[in-house]
Tab-separated table of C-alpha atoms and ligand atoms in Angstrom:
chain	number	residue	atom	x	y	z
A	1	UNK	CA	-188.667	-105.821	20.648
A	2	UNK	CA	-185.900	-106.102	17.474
A	3	UNK	CA	-181.969	-106.859	18.015
A	4	UNK	CA	-180.139	-104.198	20.013
A	5	UNK	CA	-176.880	-102.921	18.178
A	6	UNK	CA	-174.046	-102.940	21.087
A	7	UNK	CA	-171.349	-101.014	19.766
A	8	UNK	CA	-167.904	-101.810	21.792
A	9	UNK	CA	-169.909	-105.113	22.435
A	10	UNK	CA	-166.435	-106.739	23.890
A	11	UNK	CA	-165.393	-103.727	26.009
A	12	UNK	CA	-165.846	-102.793	29.729
A	13	UNK	CA	-169.146	-101.705	29.945
A	14	UNK	CA	-170.397	-103.592	26.673
A	15	UNK	CA	-169.676	-107.076	27.102
A	16	UNK	CA	-172.006	-106.610	30.340
A	17	UNK	CA	-174.849	-104.793	28.521
A	18	UNK	CA	-174.749	-107.961	26.220
A	19	UNK	CA	-175.088	-110.164	28.850
A	20	UNK	CA	-177.371	-107.972	30.714
A	21	UNK	CA	-179.695	-107.839	27.577
A	22	UNK	CA	-179.737	-111.724	27.298
A	23	UNK	CA	-180.915	-112.013	30.727
A	24	UNK	CA	-183.294	-109.642	30.010
A	25	UNK	CA	-184.976	-111.823	27.093
A	26	UNK	CA	-183.600	-109.175	24.374
A	27	UNK	CA	-181.480	-109.964	21.346
A	28	UNK	CA	-178.183	-108.011	21.999
A	29	UNK	CA	-175.640	-107.950	18.204
A	30	UNK	CA	-172.423	-107.359	19.967
A	31	UNK	CA	-170.047	-104.859	17.763
A	32	UNK	CA	-166.420	-105.766	17.513
A	33	UNK	CA	-163.293	-105.395	14.804
A	34	UNK	CA	-162.648	-109.385	15.182
A	35	UNK	CA	-166.379	-111.083	15.316
A	36	UNK	CA	-165.502	-114.525	16.518
A	37	UNK	CA	-169.020	-115.952	18.100
A	38	UNK	CA	-172.600	-116.292	17.540
A	39	UNK	CA	-174.447	-112.744	18.226
A	40	UNK	CA	-171.368	-110.533	17.453
A	41	UNK	CA	-170.664	-108.524	14.219
A	42	UNK	CA	-168.198	-106.736	12.878
A	43	UNK	CA	-167.564	-103.303	12.982
A	44	UNK	CA	-165.176	-100.621	12.277
A	45	UNK	CA	-165.866	-96.460	12.980
A	46	UNK	CA	-163.885	-95.880	10.435
A	47	UNK	CA	-165.538	-98.384	7.883
A	48	UNK	CA	-168.378	-97.090	7.005
A	49	UNK	CA	-169.398	-100.229	4.904
A	50	UNK	CA	-169.347	-101.894	8.689
A	51	UNK	CA	-172.201	-100.029	9.918
A	52	UNK	CA	-175.341	-100.697	7.444
A	53	UNK	CA	-174.851	-104.578	7.854
A	54	UNK	CA	-174.866	-103.988	11.418
A	55	UNK	CA	-177.507	-101.619	12.140
A	56	UNK	CA	-179.807	-103.629	9.850
A	57	UNK	CA	-182.822	-104.700	11.673
A	58	UNK	CA	-182.283	-102.957	15.136
A	59	UNK	CA	-184.232	-101.117	17.128
A	60	UNK	CA	-181.740	-99.352	19.771
A	61	UNK	CA	-178.100	-98.567	20.055
A	62	UNK	CA	-176.079	-98.812	23.126
A	63	UNK	CA	-173.277	-95.997	21.474
A	64	UNK	CA	-169.656	-96.375	23.081
A	65	UNK	CA	-167.705	-93.500	20.742
A	66	UNK	CA	-164.158	-94.247	19.455
A	67	UNK	CA	-162.226	-94.138	21.933
A	68	UNK	CA	-158.935	-91.399	21.597
A	69	UNK	CA	-160.331	-89.567	18.832
A	70	UNK	CA	-160.022	-85.537	19.482
A	71	UNK	CA	-162.817	-85.119	17.174
A	72	UNK	CA	-165.422	-88.331	17.349
A	73	UNK	CA	-168.170	-86.731	16.331
A	74	UNK	CA	-166.803	-86.923	12.790
A	75	UNK	CA	-166.667	-90.462	13.048
A	76	UNK	CA	-170.079	-90.572	15.092
A	77	UNK	CA	-172.168	-88.150	13.152
A	78	UNK	CA	-172.891	-90.126	9.763
A	79	UNK	CA	-172.725	-93.451	12.212
A	80	UNK	CA	-176.349	-91.755	13.732
A	81	UNK	CA	-177.622	-90.587	10.494
A	82	UNK	CA	-177.429	-93.683	8.974
A	83	UNK	CA	-179.019	-95.425	12.458
A	84	UNK	CA	-181.802	-93.408	11.949
A	85	UNK	CA	-182.562	-94.295	8.598
A	86	UNK	CA	-182.255	-97.782	9.109
A	87	UNK	CA	-184.807	-97.328	11.783
A	88	UNK	CA	-183.442	-96.874	14.695
A	89	UNK	CA	-185.300	-94.892	17.387
A	90	UNK	CA	-183.387	-95.539	20.132
A	91	UNK	CA	-179.657	-94.120	22.070
A	92	UNK	CA	-177.912	-94.528	24.186
A	93	UNK	CA	-174.809	-92.271	25.157
A	94	UNK	CA	-171.549	-93.541	27.050
A	95	UNK	CA	-169.907	-90.566	28.038
A	96	UNK	CA	-168.577	-89.562	31.250
A	97	UNK	CA	-169.081	-87.704	34.424
A	98	UNK	CA	-166.070	-85.418	33.050
A	99	UNK	CA	-167.811	-84.606	30.197
A	100	UNK	CA	-170.605	-82.126	29.724
A	101	UNK	CA	-171.355	-80.111	25.571
A	102	UNK	CA	-169.295	-77.443	26.262
A	103	UNK	CA	-166.516	-80.543	26.170
A	104	UNK	CA	-163.697	-79.784	23.109
A	105	UNK	CA	-164.928	-82.888	20.919
A	106	UNK	CA	-166.169	-85.351	23.144
A	107	UNK	CA	-168.857	-82.992	24.289
A	108	UNK	CA	-169.864	-82.361	20.653
A	109	UNK	CA	-171.690	-86.177	21.219
A	110	UNK	CA	-173.970	-85.475	23.523
A	111	UNK	CA	-175.407	-82.737	21.374
A	112	UNK	CA	-175.904	-85.273	18.967
A	113	UNK	CA	-177.156	-88.444	20.405
A	114	UNK	CA	-180.055	-85.433	21.689
A	115	UNK	CA	-181.442	-85.560	17.871
A	116	UNK	CA	-182.656	-89.232	18.158
A	117	UNK	CA	-186.195	-89.856	18.657
A	118	UNK	CA	-185.273	-91.633	22.339
A	119	UNK	CA	-181.917	-91.219	23.955
A	120	UNK	CA	-180.312	-91.014	27.224
A	121	UNK	CA	-176.773	-90.031	27.994
A	122	UNK	CA	-174.691	-92.207	30.601
A	123	UNK	CA	-171.839	-90.138	32.266
A	124	UNK	CA	-170.285	-92.293	34.877
A	125	UNK	CA	-167.340	-91.486	37.321
A	126	UNK	CA	-164.293	-93.496	37.352
A	127	UNK	CA	-164.952	-97.420	36.745
A	128	UNK	CA	-164.059	-99.261	39.740
A	129	UNK	CA	-162.462	-102.296	36.789
A	130	UNK	CA	-160.204	-99.424	36.331
A	131	UNK	CA	-158.097	-101.568	39.547
A	132	UNK	CA	-158.105	-105.061	37.484
A	133	UNK	CA	-157.069	-105.989	33.946
A	134	UNK	CA	-154.440	-103.110	31.746
A	135	UNK	CA	-155.629	-100.043	33.088
A	136	UNK	CA	-152.207	-97.457	34.735
A	137	UNK	CA	-154.262	-98.044	37.598
A	138	UNK	CA	-154.279	-101.638	37.470
A	139	UNK	CA	-150.394	-101.965	36.853
A	140	UNK	CA	-149.826	-99.980	39.649
A	141	UNK	CA	-152.161	-102.559	42.009
A	142	UNK	CA	-149.298	-105.088	40.624
A	143	UNK	CA	-146.258	-102.875	41.328
A	144	UNK	CA	-147.417	-101.148	44.833
A	145	UNK	CA	-147.413	-98.097	44.233
A	146	UNK	CA	-151.033	-96.079	42.008
A	147	UNK	CA	-149.903	-92.970	40.865
A	148	UNK	CA	-152.331	-89.837	40.056
A	149	UNK	CA	-152.083	-86.461	40.318
A	150	UNK	CA	-155.472	-86.519	42.307
A	151	UNK	CA	-154.076	-85.075	45.582
A	152	UNK	CA	-155.866	-86.954	48.456
A	153	UNK	CA	-159.270	-85.781	46.358
A	154	UNK	CA	-162.330	-88.542	46.238
A	155	UNK	CA	-164.030	-90.284	43.429
A	156	UNK	CA	-166.960	-92.188	43.659
A	157	UNK	CA	-165.332	-95.054	41.565
A	158	UNK	CA	-168.490	-96.902	39.441
A	159	UNK	CA	-168.993	-100.435	38.658
A	160	UNK	CA	-168.673	-101.439	35.431
A	161	UNK	CA	-171.696	-104.016	35.653
A	162	UNK	CA	-174.017	-100.825	37.245
A	163	UNK	CA	-173.390	-98.592	33.885
A	164	UNK	CA	-174.391	-101.825	31.934
A	165	UNK	CA	-177.649	-102.146	34.558
A	166	UNK	CA	-178.412	-98.750	33.960
A	167	UNK	CA	-177.645	-98.956	29.967
A	168	UNK	CA	-180.544	-101.702	29.545
A	169	UNK	CA	-182.972	-100.446	31.456
A	170	UNK	CA	-182.396	-97.216	29.169
A	171	UNK	CA	-182.501	-99.679	26.299
A	172	UNK	CA	-185.686	-101.457	27.107
A	173	UNK	CA	-187.627	-100.048	29.457
A	174	UNK	CA	-190.754	-98.867	27.216
A	175	UNK	CA	-190.696	-95.160	28.072
A	176	UNK	CA	-187.381	-93.260	26.756
A	177	UNK	CA	-185.162	-91.772	29.206
A	178	UNK	CA	-184.500	-88.751	27.226
A	179	UNK	CA	-182.032	-87.931	29.952
A	180	UNK	CA	-178.821	-87.753	31.516
A	181	UNK	CA	-177.713	-90.060	33.854
A	182	UNK	CA	-174.592	-89.280	36.289
A	183	UNK	CA	-173.681	-92.523	37.887
A	184	UNK	CA	-171.878	-93.238	40.847
A	185	UNK	CA	-170.660	-95.445	43.068
A	186	UNK	CA	-172.697	-95.255	46.868
A	187	UNK	CA	-169.254	-93.778	47.843
A	188	UNK	CA	-166.519	-91.238	47.754
A	189	UNK	CA	-163.061	-91.660	48.060
A	190	UNK	CA	-159.456	-91.001	47.798
A	191	UNK	CA	-156.900	-93.259	45.313
A	192	UNK	CA	-155.141	-93.625	49.000
A	193	UNK	CA	-158.355	-94.919	50.802
A	194	UNK	CA	-159.393	-96.814	47.649
A	195	UNK	CA	-155.715	-98.151	47.531
A	196	UNK	CA	-156.042	-99.257	51.594
A	197	UNK	CA	-159.039	-101.472	50.473
A	198	UNK	CA	-157.216	-103.287	47.891
A	199	UNK	CA	-154.085	-103.700	50.383
A	200	UNK	CA	-156.318	-105.575	52.548
A	201	UNK	CA	-157.713	-107.787	50.409
A	202	UNK	CA	-154.461	-108.991	48.969
A	203	UNK	CA	-152.227	-108.699	52.118
A	204	UNK	CA	-150.134	-106.569	51.013
A	205	UNK	CA	-149.339	-103.160	50.757
A	206	UNK	CA	-149.727	-100.963	48.105
A	207	UNK	CA	-149.598	-96.472	48.492
A	208	UNK	CA	-150.668	-94.249	46.838
A	209	UNK	CA	-148.366	-91.579	45.471
A	210	UNK	CA	-149.581	-87.909	44.628
A	211	UNK	CA	-147.850	-86.129	42.006
A	212	UNK	CA	-148.298	-82.837	40.159
A	213	UNK	CA	-150.355	-82.464	36.631
A	214	UNK	CA	-147.046	-82.183	34.552
A	215	UNK	CA	-145.465	-84.926	36.066
A	216	UNK	CA	-148.099	-87.419	35.804
A	217	UNK	CA	-148.209	-86.091	32.194
A	218	UNK	CA	-145.230	-87.340	31.092
A	219	UNK	CA	-145.536	-90.450	32.706
A	220	UNK	CA	-148.203	-91.815	30.263
A	221	UNK	CA	-146.628	-90.623	27.720
A	222	UNK	CA	-143.818	-92.252	29.122
A	223	UNK	CA	-145.614	-95.231	28.651
A	224	UNK	CA	-146.523	-94.886	24.887
A	225	UNK	CA	-149.489	-92.710	25.227
A	226	UNK	CA	-149.892	-90.019	22.463
A	227	UNK	CA	-148.965	-86.857	24.868
A	228	UNK	CA	-152.600	-84.716	23.821
A	229	UNK	CA	-154.039	-87.944	25.185
A	230	UNK	CA	-151.893	-87.748	28.159
A	231	UNK	CA	-152.906	-84.009	28.441
A	232	UNK	CA	-156.344	-85.100	28.467
A	233	UNK	CA	-155.695	-87.262	30.810
A	234	UNK	CA	-153.816	-85.361	33.483
A	235	UNK	CA	-156.187	-82.463	33.048
A	236	UNK	CA	-159.290	-84.845	34.224
A	237	UNK	CA	-156.791	-85.946	37.306
A	238	UNK	CA	-156.124	-81.775	38.320
A	239	UNK	CA	-160.148	-81.577	38.353
A	240	UNK	CA	-159.919	-84.583	40.744
A	241	UNK	CA	-158.227	-82.690	42.880
A	242	UNK	CA	-160.308	-79.733	42.624
A	243	UNK	CA	-163.149	-82.482	44.105
A	244	UNK	CA	-165.274	-82.661	40.646
A	245	UNK	CA	-165.812	-86.424	41.404
A	246	UNK	CA	-166.415	-86.266	45.540
A	247	UNK	CA	-170.258	-86.644	45.242
A	248	UNK	CA	-172.663	-89.627	45.287
A	249	UNK	CA	-175.838	-89.824	42.952
A	250	UNK	CA	-178.636	-92.097	43.481
A	251	UNK	CA	-179.334	-92.557	39.832
A	252	UNK	CA	-177.894	-96.642	40.137
A	253	UNK	CA	-180.400	-97.844	42.330
A	254	UNK	CA	-182.969	-95.242	41.411
A	255	UNK	CA	-183.037	-96.884	37.912
A	256	UNK	CA	-182.713	-100.286	38.656
A	257	UNK	CA	-184.233	-100.539	41.821
A	258	UNK	CA	-181.183	-101.619	43.517
A	259	UNK	CA	-178.103	-99.930	45.202
A	260	UNK	CA	-174.551	-99.685	43.522
A	261	UNK	CA	-172.368	-102.398	44.319
A	262	UNK	CA	-170.154	-100.848	46.719
A	263	UNK	CA	-165.817	-100.848	46.084
A	264	UNK	CA	-165.067	-102.878	49.079
A	265	UNK	CA	-167.710	-105.513	47.042
A	266	UNK	CA	-165.760	-105.182	43.819
A	267	UNK	CA	-162.477	-105.558	45.527
A	268	UNK	CA	-163.539	-108.939	47.313
A	269	UNK	CA	-165.569	-110.513	43.976
A	270	UNK	CA	-162.502	-108.779	41.610
A	271	UNK	CA	-160.171	-108.535	42.714
A	272	UNK	CA	-159.144	-110.835	45.980
A	273	UNK	CA	-160.784	-113.599	44.791
A	274	UNK	CA	-158.341	-114.350	41.632
B	1	NAP	N1	-162.615	-95.729	32.688
B	1	NAP	C1	-162.659	-95.270	33.206
B	1	NAP	O1	-162.615	-94.987	34.277
B	1	NAP	C2	-164.192	-94.150	32.462
B	1	NAP	C3	-164.904	-93.382	32.559
B	1	NAP	C4	-166.080	-92.877	32.679
B	1	NAP	C5	-166.113	-92.472	30.920
B	1	NAP	N2	-165.529	-93.736	30.334
B	1	NAP	C6	-165.600	-94.068	28.765
B	1	NAP	O2	-165.880	-95.359	28.565
B	1	NAP	C7	-165.583	-95.972	27.317
B	1	NAP	C8	-164.939	-97.012	26.874
B	1	NAP	O3	-163.875	-96.740	27.773
B	1	NAP	P1	-162.778	-98.034	28.056
B	1	NAP	O4	-161.484	-98.309	28.252
B	1	NAP	O5	-163.701	-98.772	29.410
B	1	NAP	O6	-162.929	-99.140	27.089
B	1	NAP	P2	-163.515	-100.041	26.149
B	1	NAP	O7	-165.571	-100.775	26.639
B	1	NAP	O8	-163.350	-102.077	26.950
B	1	NAP	O9	-163.481	-100.289	24.762
B	1	NAP	C9	-162.913	-100.783	24.272
B	1	NAP	C10	-163.970	-101.168	22.456
B	1	NAP	O10	-164.046	-100.213	22.034
B	1	NAP	C11	-164.079	-101.390	20.622
B	1	NAP	N3	-163.083	-100.499	19.996
B	1	NAP	C12	-162.103	-100.222	19.976
B	1	NAP	N4	-161.686	-99.462	18.225
B	1	NAP	C13	-162.709	-99.885	17.765
B	1	NAP	C14	-163.002	-99.258	16.864
B	1	NAP	N5	-161.916	-99.142	16.146
B	1	NAP	N6	-163.816	-99.795	15.867
B	1	NAP	C15	-164.783	-99.987	16.294
B	1	NAP	N7	-164.752	-100.943	17.800
B	1	NAP	C16	-163.598	-100.672	18.840
B	1	NAP	C17	-163.469	-102.581	21.090
B	1	NAP	O11	-163.827	-103.813	20.413
B	1	NAP	P3	-162.807	-104.722	19.678
B	1	NAP	O12	-161.478	-105.001	20.097
B	1	NAP	O13	-163.519	-105.982	20.172
B	1	NAP	O14	-163.067	-104.405	17.815
B	1	NAP	C18	-164.022	-102.763	23.115
B	1	NAP	O15	-165.185	-103.458	22.511
B	1	NAP	C19	-164.827	-94.390	26.906
B	1	NAP	O16	-165.649	-93.474	26.163
B	1	NAP	C20	-164.383	-93.653	28.515
B	1	NAP	O17	-164.642	-92.358	27.656
B	1	NAP	C21	-164.965	-94.601	31.362
């Protein structure tokens, strides 16, 4: 198999896809705006000149679309055309469980990817890794109070490592998947329940405070997020509050052959051990 180009190759799922491809004996090419290591290639969504070099000799692409763009298809469509011209046959798109083909802007990407000869669309629920790093939920963990507009509704948080494991199979299995995979963890939890698990492992109180959608959007804007994007994220919390993410799918185990990682195991291994 020729190289696999991994967009967002330094990001939450992309770097795990890179590691998984290496472990599977496939050569990954990790796209980044600032290559620093062997195996990385310069890629900037807004600079089409970087796309040709990144694509040369690649047979498959893991596609993480430009983040925070209202109309990402304007950048992704020409990239995909170049990719297919360059000989790419298989495209695996990272989308989201909250996105359908009818979702304005970002939904268009799912239609574009289906035009590849071989494709898969990954639709993960919310990442467990939002509880670590720079994410607002992680800041809530540090502050002892996670604020959302999700009420007491549940989310089947999924591990980025499981998303990457599914991506590696979708990129390397001899037969193309040509389907959508809705990816969840093994259980749906409210933020209060998730906060209690983190608190128990860290040995300090962490609570969840539920606020209304407008108040949540205002908090996001106050933290520096553009108003339009804050409104989109707040609306997603409202969807959760209505029960949109309260379901568990068997896709991780079906595709990878092993059960999805639990939130408990994630907290033990990635939060409490640090
Ligand atoms: N977080 C969740 O709960 C969740 C749930 C479902 C779906 N998703 C989806 O997951 C995706 C990734 O989210 P994430 O927050 O985890 O991000 P991430 O994968 O960590 O994204 C950052 C990556 O994008 C690259 N990047 C950023 N700007 C770029 C540009 N202009 N040109 C080329 N590459 C660029 C970065 O590379 P360099 O900085 O190295 O250049 C880095 O590898 C999003 O599409 C989101 O919708 C997230």
